[in-house]
Structure formats: structure tokens, C-alpha cells
Amino acid sequence: IFKRFPDKEEMENALNTLEVEIKDTLNDEEIQQLEEASSQWTVANADNFQKQIIKTVSEVTGREFNVMGATYVDWVPSPEIILNDVTLSNTKGSTRGVMLSIPRVSIQLTWKSLLKNPLVIDKITVENPVLYLERTAPEKVNWNFSFIGKNAIESSMLGVNSNFVQTRIDNLQVKNGVLNYVNAVTNSTVELLNINGKITLDSLQGPYLFNGSVQGGENSFLTRLSINQLTTDIPVPFSLEMKAKDESLSLNLDGQFLTQSKKLDLSADGSFFVKKPNEILKTLGLLQLNSALNIPAQGGLTYTAQNGIDSIKNFTVRFGDNEDSVALTASVSREDKSG
């Protein structure tokens, strides 16, 4: 605090603010516990904290985790840790060396959270993160981590810091994020830009809930994604709702997936609405119907990705909603030949 407020009067004001904040937040017994929790006070030293978080995240992920910039710890009016230029290395054989890069991370705690075990984080803000996901072979992806699907006992047996894995994050705020997905097997790519929103998670293993906005192509979507707790032997339910801000397009999916499958194992039922269905007609090879069916379309589908085969079944699209409406039904599958 003295380094931040070298002026004596400013320092006294900061100390008074800190004292009021602690007394308003904690009772006498909790203040005593906080004073005795000496292990928690290692975060008071920025260098020690940086070394500890690098060691812990590297152990948990099995990847090289680096904090290239400076780390700052602030205590007024409540604990906050700021990390700069954070990177997480990619898996071996990847075309890129870095899987995740974040220019700035802010970790905000409450005084009560320092008494929790596992730790409870009030808010994490990640600014301009870039996440790179890829499938380099039919049985190889870069998002398989040892802690996924493991309970606290199993994680501990693996040598993973189980308390860290079970850390609860009440609010993970994403600002201007980017997600790139590359499938080298099918030669397909997906890029999502301007990801902004809030993620809540009970632990690093989930459940997860994202509420925010995402840009895909020329459209910006209001997005809600929920994923149950990750397990290795039981399908994990998920649901996705996306609605274009201009209300031109919406998509809803409900399904499940296996996290540790050697091949992607996913199935979902969905529904959609398209205000101007030109792209649907183009995909179906029926662009010549565009002039006749240039009216809103809605429909449903079943999507599966199992054993190297992507399939869209029971794809039904209906143009219009009156007696003269037209409906089309199709099924499409694409097999991963290399698998």
C-alpha cells in the first residue's frame, strides 16, 4: 500500500478504506481466521504469486503456462491480482505454438473468499483473449486435459492440484474474445469474433454457463451456452441458443457429447428460423426457387458426429406458415475417410 500511496495522507485514507471494507465484510471471528491463514498471504508478494500460478496451471493442464508481463497485487478496497501477457502452449504436433493468449487478466477476490477452501473467485476479467482449437488427426484434438472429468480424489492421485481444479468462479467476464477452430481432417474452419459475455462455473470441470454475444460471419448473435459438468464415461448434456441481433436468424440446439472420445461423439436436436433463406436454398442446390420462396423459413434437424461421420438427419425446412407453404426434407452425411 505504501508503494501505491507514497503520500502519507493518501496512505492513511487507503488504510482507513481498507479497514472499513474488512470490518463491513467480515465478523471478528473471520478476521481472526484471516490473520491466521498465513498460507493465503503469499499472494501479497506479486513475484511469489506469479511463480505459484505458473507452476499450478502448468501442472493442472500439462502444458507450459507463462506470464510474460508484470504481475500486480492490489488490496484496496479488496484483493485484486492483475496478470499481463498470459499464454498457454499448444499440444505437440500442432501447427501453432500457443493455444490461448490473453493480454490482460484481472482476478478479483472478496475478503471472505480468502477463507474458502477451495478458493472462491468473485470475478475474473479476460481482455482480448484468443483461443485456438484444432483437430490435427481423427483421434487427436488439442483440448484434452488430464483434469477434465476427474473428481477431486482422482485429480489428487494424478498429481493435479485438486483445490485449484475445484476453484469456483462466480463471474468470468470475456471482453473482445476470438475463437478459431481448425479441423485438419475435414479441412474446415470456424472463426468467431467479438466474443463478449459472462461465464459462470462451479469449478474448472463445470458446469458452465455463457451469456453474451458472438460474431459469426456478418452476423452478431446473442448467445447462451450451457454445459453440464464434464465427465469421462457419461455423456455431457449441453444446450445452445443463438439469435441474430437483427432477428434475421436463430438457432437452438440441445444434445450431449463425450469429452474423452478418441473421435468426436456428439448428438443434438435443433430448430432454426431464417428470415431470408437464400443460403439454405443455395446449400440444397435449389437457388432457382429463391424468387418463389423468398419468405421466412423455419425448420428442424438432428445432427450427429460419431465414428468419423458427420450427419444431418431429418433436416426439414418450411417456407411460410400458411396453407400454401412449402416444405423440404433432406439428410446429409460426410464421412471422415482418413479415419
mmCIF file of C-alpha atoms in Angstrom:
data_model
loop_
_atom_site.group_PDB
_atom_site.id
_atom_site.type_symbol
_atom_site.label_atom_id
_atom_site.label_comp_id
_atom_site.label_asym_id
_atom_site.label_seq_id
_atom_site.Cartn_x
_atom_site.Cartn_y
_atom_site.Cartn_z
ATOM 1 C CA ILE A 1 0.000 0.000 0.000
ATOM 2 C CA PHE A 2 2.908 2.344 0.774
ATOM 3 C CA LYS A 3 4.277 1.815 -2.759
ATOM 4 C CA ARG A 4 0.931 2.732 -4.267
ATOM 5 C CA PHE A 5 0.308 5.721 -1.934
ATOM 6 C CA PRO A 6 3.683 7.285 -1.082
ATOM 7 C CA ASP A 7 1.932 10.405 0.186
ATOM 8 C CA LYS A 8 1.233 9.965 3.910
ATOM 9 C CA GLU A 9 -2.297 11.368 3.797
ATOM 10 C CA GLU A 10 -3.249 9.251 0.791
ATOM 11 C CA MET A 11 -1.854 6.158 2.511
ATOM 12 C CA GLU A 12 -3.849 6.842 5.681
ATOM 13 C CA ASN A 13 -7.026 7.254 3.625
ATOM 14 C CA ALA A 14 -6.305 3.973 1.834
ATOM 15 C CA LEU A 15 -5.726 2.169 5.143
ATOM 16 C CA ASN A 16 -8.979 3.582 6.543
ATOM 17 C CA THR A 17 -10.856 2.446 3.423
ATOM 18 C CA LEU A 18 -9.296 -0.994 3.756
ATOM 19 C CA GLU A 19 -10.203 -1.243 7.437
ATOM 20 C CA VAL A 20 -13.835 -0.248 6.779
ATOM 21 C CA GLU A 21 -14.093 -2.727 3.897
ATOM 22 C CA ILE A 22 -12.786 -5.621 6.001
ATOM 23 C CA LYS A 23 -14.961 -4.810 9.034
ATOM 24 C CA ASP A 24 -18.044 -4.417 6.826
ATOM 25 C CA THR A 25 -17.329 -7.746 5.137
ATOM 26 C CA LEU A 26 -16.063 -9.979 7.947
ATOM 27 C CA ASN A 27 -17.070 -10.587 11.547
ATOM 28 C CA ASP A 28 -14.488 -10.708 14.369
ATOM 29 C CA GLU A 29 -14.069 -14.483 14.124
ATOM 30 C CA GLU A 30 -13.479 -14.345 10.376
ATOM 31 C CA ILE A 31 -10.927 -11.528 10.787
ATOM 32 C CA GLN A 32 -9.078 -13.741 13.272
ATOM 33 C CA GLN A 33 -9.181 -16.638 10.796
ATOM 34 C CA LEU A 34 -7.866 -14.354 8.051
ATOM 35 C CA GLU A 35 -4.919 -13.302 10.231
ATOM 36 C CA GLU A 36 -4.113 -16.958 10.919
ATOM 37 C CA ALA A 37 -4.438 -18.063 7.274
ATOM 38 C CA SER A 38 -0.777 -17.376 6.590
ATOM 39 C CA SER A 39 -0.713 -19.625 3.512
ATOM 40 C CA GLN A 40 -3.150 -17.326 1.732
ATOM 41 C CA TRP A 41 -0.933 -14.291 2.190
ATOM 42 C CA THR A 42 1.616 -15.484 -0.361
ATOM 43 C CA VAL A 43 -0.475 -13.526 -2.874
ATOM 44 C CA ALA A 44 0.739 -10.355 -1.142
ATOM 45 C CA ASN A 45 4.011 -10.768 -2.993
ATOM 46 C CA ALA A 46 3.397 -10.390 -6.739
ATOM 47 C CA ASP A 47 6.529 -12.297 -7.763
ATOM 48 C CA ASN A 48 5.732 -15.243 -5.497
ATOM 49 C CA PHE A 49 2.148 -15.320 -6.706
ATOM 50 C CA GLN A 50 3.240 -15.267 -10.348
ATOM 51 C CA LYS A 51 5.599 -18.199 -9.776
ATOM 52 C CA GLN A 52 2.892 -20.131 -7.922
ATOM 53 C CA ILE A 53 0.174 -19.631 -10.529
ATOM 54 C CA ILE A 54 2.571 -20.568 -13.352
ATOM 55 C CA LYS A 55 3.501 -23.764 -11.508
ATOM 56 C CA THR A 56 -0.106 -24.655 -10.630
ATOM 57 C CA VAL A 57 -1.666 -24.021 -14.055
ATOM 58 C CA SER A 58 1.185 -25.870 -15.777
ATOM 59 C CA GLU A 59 0.635 -28.891 -13.500
ATOM 60 C CA VAL A 60 -3.139 -28.859 -13.963
ATOM 61 C CA THR A 61 -3.099 -28.519 -17.753
ATOM 62 C CA GLY A 62 0.069 -30.434 -18.531
ATOM 63 C CA ARG A 63 1.053 -27.518 -20.769
ATOM 64 C CA GLU A 64 3.534 -24.683 -20.478
ATOM 65 C CA PHE A 65 1.825 -21.673 -18.886
ATOM 66 C CA ASN A 66 3.628 -18.344 -18.969
ATOM 67 C CA VAL A 67 3.069 -14.835 -17.662
ATOM 68 C CA MET A 68 5.318 -12.747 -19.865
ATOM 69 C CA GLY A 69 4.400 -9.343 -18.418
ATOM 70 C CA ALA A 70 4.331 -7.923 -14.924
ATOM 71 C CA THR A 71 2.011 -9.151 -12.141
ATOM 72 C CA TYR A 72 0.411 -6.679 -9.739
ATOM 73 C CA VAL A 73 -1.419 -7.247 -6.455
ATOM 74 C CA ASP A 74 -3.777 -4.605 -5.077
ATOM 75 C CA TRP A 75 -5.548 -4.710 -1.704
ATOM 76 C CA VAL A 76 -7.700 -1.561 -1.758
ATOM 77 C CA PRO A 77 -10.593 -1.840 -1.293
ATOM 78 C CA SER A 78 -10.443 -5.647 -1.826
ATOM 79 C CA PRO A 79 -7.858 -8.131 -3.152
ATOM 80 C CA GLU A 80 -7.153 -7.977 -6.897
ATOM 81 C CA ILE A 81 -4.413 -9.670 -8.925
ATOM 82 C CA ILE A 82 -3.545 -8.446 -12.436
ATOM 83 C CA LEU A 83 -1.585 -10.614 -14.879
ATOM 84 C CA ASN A 84 -0.212 -9.308 -18.182
ATOM 85 C CA ASP A 85 0.592 -11.196 -21.406
ATOM 86 C CA VAL A 86 -0.584 -14.679 -20.412
ATOM 87 C CA THR A 87 -0.071 -17.663 -22.741
ATOM 88 C CA LEU A 88 -0.859 -21.394 -22.643
ATOM 89 C CA SER A 89 1.140 -23.598 -25.013
ATOM 90 C CA ASN A 90 -0.462 -25.888 -27.560
ATOM 91 C CA THR A 91 -0.218 -29.661 -27.720
ATOM 92 C CA LYS A 92 2.664 -31.348 -29.528
ATOM 93 C CA GLY A 93 2.202 -31.656 -33.279
ATOM 94 C CA SER A 94 0.071 -28.550 -33.517
ATOM 95 C CA THR A 95 0.559 -26.029 -36.286
ATOM 96 C CA ARG A 96 0.643 -23.227 -33.686
ATOM 97 C CA GLY A 97 2.764 -22.948 -30.578
ATOM 98 C CA VAL A 98 0.127 -21.178 -28.458
ATOM 99 C CA MET A 99 -3.376 -22.449 -27.718
ATOM 100 C CA LEU A 100 -4.509 -19.461 -25.627
ATOM 101 C CA SER A 101 -3.188 -15.927 -25.328
ATOM 102 C CA ILE A 102 -4.590 -13.171 -23.099
ATOM 103 C CA PRO A 103 -3.024 -9.681 -22.967
ATOM 104 C CA ARG A 104 -4.566 -8.854 -19.580
ATOM 105 C CA VAL A 105 -6.244 -10.862 -16.797
ATOM 106 C CA SER A 106 -7.786 -9.326 -13.679
ATOM 107 C CA ILE A 107 -8.658 -11.638 -10.742
ATOM 108 C CA GLN A 108 -10.887 -10.076 -8.092
ATOM 109 C CA LEU A 109 -11.428 -11.695 -4.703
ATOM 110 C CA THR A 110 -13.526 -10.807 -1.685
ATOM 111 C CA TRP A 111 -12.131 -10.878 1.835
ATOM 112 C CA LYS A 112 -14.454 -13.778 2.648
ATOM 113 C CA SER A 113 -13.157 -15.724 -0.343
ATOM 114 C CA LEU A 114 -9.679 -15.867 1.211
ATOM 115 C CA LEU A 115 -11.178 -18.072 3.927
ATOM 116 C CA LYS A 116 -12.691 -20.527 1.439
ATOM 117 C CA ASN A 117 -11.091 -23.837 0.572
ATOM 118 C CA PRO A 118 -11.279 -24.428 -2.362
ATOM 119 C CA LEU A 119 -10.928 -20.765 -3.249
ATOM 120 C CA VAL A 120 -13.930 -18.748 -4.461
ATOM 121 C CA ILE A 121 -13.107 -16.093 -7.045
ATOM 122 C CA ASP A 122 -15.556 -13.210 -7.213
ATOM 123 C CA LYS A 123 -14.682 -12.119 -10.757
ATOM 124 C CA ILE A 124 -12.115 -12.747 -13.478
ATOM 125 C CA THR A 125 -11.918 -10.385 -16.441
ATOM 126 C CA VAL A 126 -10.021 -11.530 -19.536
ATOM 127 C CA GLU A 127 -9.411 -8.883 -22.181
ATOM 128 C CA ASN A 128 -8.877 -9.683 -25.875
ATOM 129 C CA PRO A 129 -8.316 -13.441 -25.404
ATOM 130 C CA VAL A 130 -7.573 -15.578 -28.472
ATOM 131 C CA LEU A 131 -8.391 -19.312 -28.215
ATOM 132 C CA TYR A 132 -7.214 -21.736 -30.895
ATOM 133 C CA LEU A 133 -8.907 -25.160 -31.059
ATOM 134 C CA GLU A 134 -7.928 -27.798 -33.571
ATOM 135 C CA ARG A 135 -8.246 -31.420 -34.629
ATOM 136 C CA THR A 136 -4.972 -32.499 -36.229
ATOM 137 C CA ALA A 137 -5.977 -36.155 -36.712
ATOM 138 C CA PRO A 138 -9.170 -38.227 -36.329
ATOM 139 C CA GLU A 139 -8.148 -39.178 -32.789
ATOM 140 C CA LYS A 140 -6.189 -36.081 -31.790
ATOM 141 C CA VAL A 141 -7.504 -32.731 -30.542
ATOM 142 C CA ASN A 142 -5.744 -30.024 -28.552
ATOM 143 C CA TRP A 143 -8.340 -29.571 -25.792
ATOM 144 C CA ASN A 144 -7.882 -32.863 -23.926
ATOM 145 C CA PHE A 145 -6.651 -32.049 -20.410
ATOM 146 C CA SER A 146 -5.999 -34.523 -17.595
ATOM 147 C CA PHE A 147 -8.303 -32.759 -15.110
ATOM 148 C CA ILE A 148 -11.386 -32.983 -17.382
ATOM 149 C CA GLY A 149 -13.836 -35.486 -15.987
ATOM 150 C CA LYS A 150 -11.751 -36.221 -12.877
ATOM 151 C CA ASN A 151 -13.123 -35.717 -9.375
ATOM 152 C CA ALA A 152 -11.039 -34.217 -6.587
ATOM 153 C CA ILE A 153 -9.650 -37.572 -5.412
ATOM 154 C CA GLU A 154 -8.734 -38.686 -8.926
ATOM 155 C CA SER A 155 -7.108 -35.331 -9.687
ATOM 156 C CA SER A 156 -5.055 -35.551 -6.495
ATOM 157 C CA MET A 157 -3.906 -39.066 -7.411
ATOM 158 C CA LEU A 158 -2.789 -37.731 -10.787
ATOM 159 C CA GLY A 159 -0.671 -35.146 -9.033
ATOM 160 C CA VAL A 160 -3.022 -32.344 -10.051
ATOM 161 C CA ASN A 161 -3.763 -29.545 -7.595
ATOM 162 C CA SER A 162 -7.343 -30.626 -6.801
ATOM 163 C CA ASN A 163 -8.195 -27.445 -4.880
ATOM 164 C CA PHE A 164 -7.280 -25.379 -7.933
ATOM 165 C CA VAL A 165 -9.382 -27.616 -10.203
ATOM 166 C CA GLN A 166 -12.356 -27.126 -7.868
ATOM 167 C CA THR A 167 -11.951 -23.354 -7.653
ATOM 168 C CA ARG A 168 -15.340 -21.703 -8.099
ATOM 169 C CA ILE A 169 -15.546 -18.679 -10.371
ATOM 170 C CA ASP A 170 -18.709 -16.645 -9.843
ATOM 171 C CA ASN A 171 -18.145 -14.354 -12.810
ATOM 172 C CA LEU A 172 -15.737 -14.840 -15.712
ATOM 173 C CA GLN A 173 -16.059 -11.776 -17.915
ATOM 174 C CA VAL A 174 -14.833 -12.078 -21.509
ATOM 175 C CA LYS A 175 -14.107 -8.899 -23.468
ATOM 176 C CA ASN A 176 -13.485 -8.877 -27.248
ATOM 177 C CA GLY A 177 -12.569 -12.555 -27.453
ATOM 178 C CA VAL A 178 -11.692 -14.568 -30.563
ATOM 179 C CA LEU A 179 -12.173 -18.307 -31.100
ATOM 180 C CA ASN A 180 -10.631 -20.153 -34.038
ATOM 181 C CA TYR A 181 -11.405 -23.805 -34.775
ATOM 182 C CA VAL A 182 -9.484 -25.739 -37.434
ATOM 183 C CA ASN A 183 -10.263 -29.316 -38.427
ATOM 184 C CA ALA A 184 -7.288 -30.537 -40.467
ATOM 185 C CA VAL A 185 -9.068 -33.825 -41.158
ATOM 186 C CA THR A 186 -12.091 -32.342 -42.935
ATOM 187 C CA ASN A 187 -10.280 -29.131 -43.950
ATOM 188 C CA SER A 188 -12.952 -26.976 -42.300
ATOM 189 C CA THR A 189 -12.586 -23.833 -40.183
ATOM 190 C CA VAL A 190 -14.768 -21.711 -37.912
ATOM 191 C CA GLU A 191 -13.954 -18.205 -36.689
ATOM 192 C CA LEU A 192 -15.948 -16.399 -34.003
ATOM 193 C CA LEU A 193 -15.107 -12.757 -33.285
ATOM 194 C CA ASN A 194 -16.070 -10.072 -30.776
ATOM 195 C CA ILE A 195 -16.982 -12.587 -28.068
ATOM 196 C CA ASN A 196 -18.309 -10.622 -25.119
ATOM 197 C CA GLY A 197 -20.155 -12.016 -22.152
ATOM 198 C CA LYS A 198 -20.232 -13.624 -18.753
ATOM 199 C CA ILE A 199 -19.323 -17.204 -17.846
ATOM 200 C CA THR A 200 -20.189 -18.798 -14.514
ATOM 201 C CA LEU A 201 -18.612 -22.093 -13.471
ATOM 202 C CA ASP A 202 -18.749 -24.079 -10.244
ATOM 203 C CA SER A 203 -15.273 -25.480 -10.914
ATOM 204 C CA LEU A 204 -12.845 -25.857 -13.816
ATOM 205 C CA GLN A 205 -14.739 -29.070 -14.608
ATOM 206 C CA GLY A 206 -18.061 -27.234 -14.873
ATOM 207 C CA PRO A 207 -20.977 -26.841 -15.044
ATOM 208 C CA TYR A 208 -20.519 -23.854 -17.353
ATOM 209 C CA LEU A 209 -22.956 -21.131 -18.433
ATOM 210 C CA PHE A 210 -22.154 -18.441 -21.003
ATOM 211 C CA ASN A 211 -24.395 -15.454 -21.667
ATOM 212 C CA GLY A 212 -23.231 -12.862 -24.152
ATOM 213 C CA SER A 213 -22.727 -12.044 -27.797
ATOM 214 C CA VAL A 214 -20.675 -13.585 -30.607
ATOM 215 C CA GLN A 215 -19.954 -12.517 -34.177
ATOM 216 C CA GLY A 216 -20.025 -15.243 -36.816
ATOM 217 C CA GLY A 217 -19.536 -14.105 -40.404
ATOM 218 C CA GLU A 218 -21.515 -10.914 -40.946
ATOM 219 C CA ASN A 219 -23.986 -11.599 -38.148
ATOM 220 C CA SER A 220 -23.760 -10.740 -34.468
ATOM 221 C CA PHE A 221 -25.592 -13.233 -32.242
ATOM 222 C CA LEU A 222 -26.966 -13.055 -28.738
ATOM 223 C CA THR A 223 -25.733 -16.372 -27.353
ATOM 224 C CA ARG A 224 -26.495 -18.619 -24.404
ATOM 225 C CA LEU A 225 -24.488 -21.833 -23.951
ATOM 226 C CA SER A 226 -24.784 -24.208 -21.006
ATOM 227 C CA ILE A 227 -22.646 -27.329 -20.460
ATOM 228 C CA ASN A 228 -23.035 -29.763 -17.576
ATOM 229 C CA GLN A 229 -20.089 -30.937 -15.501
ATOM 230 C CA LEU A 230 -17.505 -32.726 -17.630
ATOM 231 C CA THR A 231 -17.147 -36.477 -17.134
ATOM 232 C CA THR A 232 -15.213 -39.159 -18.983
ATOM 233 C CA ASP A 233 -17.691 -42.031 -19.057
ATOM 234 C CA ILE A 234 -21.128 -40.364 -19.134
ATOM 235 C CA PRO A 235 -22.459 -38.166 -21.984
ATOM 236 C CA VAL A 236 -22.404 -34.479 -21.040
ATOM 237 C CA PRO A 237 -25.644 -32.573 -21.807
ATOM 238 C CA PHE A 238 -25.436 -29.132 -23.404
ATOM 239 C CA SER A 239 -27.764 -26.534 -24.901
ATOM 240 C CA LEU A 240 -27.088 -23.651 -27.284
ATOM 241 C CA GLU A 241 -29.292 -20.706 -28.167
ATOM 242 C CA MET A 242 -28.197 -18.173 -30.791
ATOM 243 C CA LYS A 243 -30.258 -15.289 -32.132
ATOM 244 C CA ALA A 244 -29.050 -12.654 -34.578
ATOM 245 C CA LYS A 245 -29.357 -9.148 -33.178
ATOM 246 C CA ASP A 246 -31.228 -8.081 -36.316
ATOM 247 C CA GLU A 247 -33.591 -11.058 -35.784
ATOM 248 C CA SER A 248 -32.736 -12.447 -39.242
ATOM 249 C CA LEU A 249 -31.611 -15.835 -37.932
ATOM 250 C CA SER A 250 -31.940 -18.012 -34.835
ATOM 251 C CA LEU A 251 -30.703 -21.473 -33.866
ATOM 252 C CA ASN A 252 -31.399 -23.721 -30.871
ATOM 253 C CA LEU A 253 -29.572 -26.976 -30.135
ATOM 254 C CA ASP A 254 -29.999 -29.485 -27.300
ATOM 255 C CA GLY A 255 -27.738 -32.501 -27.135
ATOM 256 C CA GLN A 256 -24.888 -34.346 -25.463
ATOM 257 C CA PHE A 257 -21.255 -35.279 -26.094
ATOM 258 C CA LEU A 258 -18.430 -37.410 -24.697
ATOM 259 C CA THR A 259 -15.356 -35.426 -23.651
ATOM 260 C CA GLN A 260 -12.678 -38.111 -23.900
ATOM 261 C CA SER A 261 -13.775 -39.937 -27.050
ATOM 262 C CA LYS A 262 -10.937 -40.701 -29.413
ATOM 263 C CA LYS A 263 -13.307 -39.461 -32.069
ATOM 264 C CA LEU A 264 -15.830 -36.709 -31.534
ATOM 265 C CA ASP A 265 -19.055 -38.263 -30.231
ATOM 266 C CA LEU A 266 -21.856 -35.711 -30.287
ATOM 267 C CA SER A 267 -25.567 -35.667 -30.996
ATOM 268 C CA ALA A 268 -28.084 -32.832 -30.892
ATOM 269 C CA ASP A 269 -31.603 -31.907 -31.962
ATOM 270 C CA GLY A 270 -32.139 -28.415 -33.243
ATOM 271 C CA SER A 271 -34.568 -25.863 -34.578
ATOM 272 C CA PHE A 272 -33.938 -22.725 -36.599
ATOM 273 C CA PHE A 273 -35.533 -19.650 -38.151
ATOM 274 C CA VAL A 274 -34.240 -17.771 -41.210
ATOM 275 C CA LYS A 275 -35.793 -14.507 -42.299
ATOM 276 C CA LYS A 276 -34.183 -14.602 -45.770
ATOM 277 C CA PRO A 277 -33.395 -18.247 -46.629
ATOM 278 C CA ASN A 278 -31.140 -17.666 -49.661
ATOM 279 C CA GLU A 279 -28.233 -19.621 -48.126
ATOM 280 C CA ILE A 280 -30.413 -22.624 -47.271
ATOM 281 C CA LEU A 281 -31.659 -22.850 -50.837
ATOM 282 C CA LYS A 282 -28.099 -22.462 -52.133
ATOM 283 C CA THR A 283 -26.855 -25.259 -49.848
ATOM 284 C CA LEU A 284 -29.677 -27.543 -51.003
ATOM 285 C CA GLY A 285 -28.923 -26.756 -54.661
ATOM 286 C CA LEU A 286 -32.315 -25.087 -55.059
ATOM 287 C CA LEU A 287 -31.270 -21.491 -55.584
ATOM 288 C CA GLN A 288 -33.647 -21.266 -58.537
ATOM 289 C CA LEU A 289 -36.518 -21.414 -56.031
ATOM 290 C CA ASN A 290 -35.319 -18.249 -54.335
ATOM 291 C CA SER A 291 -37.671 -15.939 -56.228
ATOM 292 C CA ALA A 292 -40.643 -18.150 -55.457
ATOM 293 C CA LEU A 293 -39.726 -18.846 -51.839
ATOM 294 C CA ASN A 294 -38.208 -15.549 -50.747
ATOM 295 C CA ILE A 295 -40.140 -15.704 -47.494
ATOM 296 C CA PRO A 296 -39.121 -16.595 -43.922
ATOM 297 C CA ALA A 297 -38.237 -20.230 -43.293
ATOM 298 C CA GLN A 298 -38.216 -22.361 -40.167
ATOM 299 C CA GLY A 299 -37.330 -25.950 -39.537
ATOM 300 C CA GLY A 300 -35.502 -28.575 -37.530
ATOM 301 C CA LEU A 301 -32.695 -31.093 -37.738
ATOM 302 C CA THR A 302 -30.805 -33.836 -35.920
ATOM 303 C CA TYR A 303 -27.018 -33.562 -36.001
ATOM 304 C CA THR A 304 -24.638 -36.381 -35.070
ATOM 305 C CA ALA A 305 -20.858 -36.729 -35.202
ATOM 306 C CA GLN A 306 -19.877 -40.300 -34.424
ATOM 307 C CA ASN A 307 -17.163 -42.679 -35.601
ATOM 308 C CA GLY A 308 -15.742 -40.137 -38.010
ATOM 309 C CA ILE A 309 -19.067 -39.431 -39.739
ATOM 310 C CA ASP A 310 -20.908 -36.108 -39.582
ATOM 311 C CA SER A 311 -24.621 -36.485 -40.305
ATOM 312 C CA ILE A 312 -27.579 -34.134 -40.525
ATOM 313 C CA LYS A 313 -30.761 -36.186 -40.400
ATOM 314 C CA ASN A 314 -34.397 -35.224 -40.637
ATOM 315 C CA PHE A 315 -33.490 -31.770 -41.931
ATOM 316 C CA THR A 316 -36.830 -30.132 -42.581
ATOM 317 C CA VAL A 317 -37.376 -26.565 -43.699
ATOM 318 C CA ARG A 318 -40.782 -24.964 -44.234
ATOM 319 C CA PHE A 319 -41.179 -21.763 -46.228
ATOM 320 C CA GLY A 320 -44.138 -19.757 -44.979
ATOM 321 C CA ASP A 321 -46.664 -20.631 -42.311
ATOM 322 C CA ASN A 322 -49.976 -20.832 -44.182
ATOM 323 C CA GLU A 323 -51.809 -23.447 -46.224
ATOM 324 C CA ASP A 324 -49.747 -22.633 -49.315
ATOM 325 C CA SER A 325 -46.404 -23.138 -47.542
ATOM 326 C CA VAL A 326 -43.759 -25.452 -48.987
ATOM 327 C CA ALA A 327 -41.696 -27.960 -47.005
ATOM 328 C CA LEU A 328 -38.443 -29.698 -47.961
ATOM 329 C CA THR A 329 -36.784 -32.626 -46.167
ATOM 330 C CA ALA A 330 -33.203 -33.865 -46.596
ATOM 331 C CA SER A 331 -30.483 -35.934 -44.939
ATOM 332 C CA VAL A 332 -26.774 -35.286 -45.428
ATOM 333 C CA SER A 333 -23.697 -37.165 -44.191
ATOM 334 C CA ARG A 334 -19.952 -36.642 -44.590
ATOM 335 C CA GLU A 335 -17.519 -39.415 -43.741
ATOM 336 C CA ASP A 336 -14.033 -38.785 -42.426
ATOM 337 C CA LYS A 337 -12.175 -41.018 -44.914
ATOM 338 C CA SER A 338 -8.809 -40.644 -43.207
ATOM 339 C CA GLY A 339 -10.243 -42.166 -40.020
#
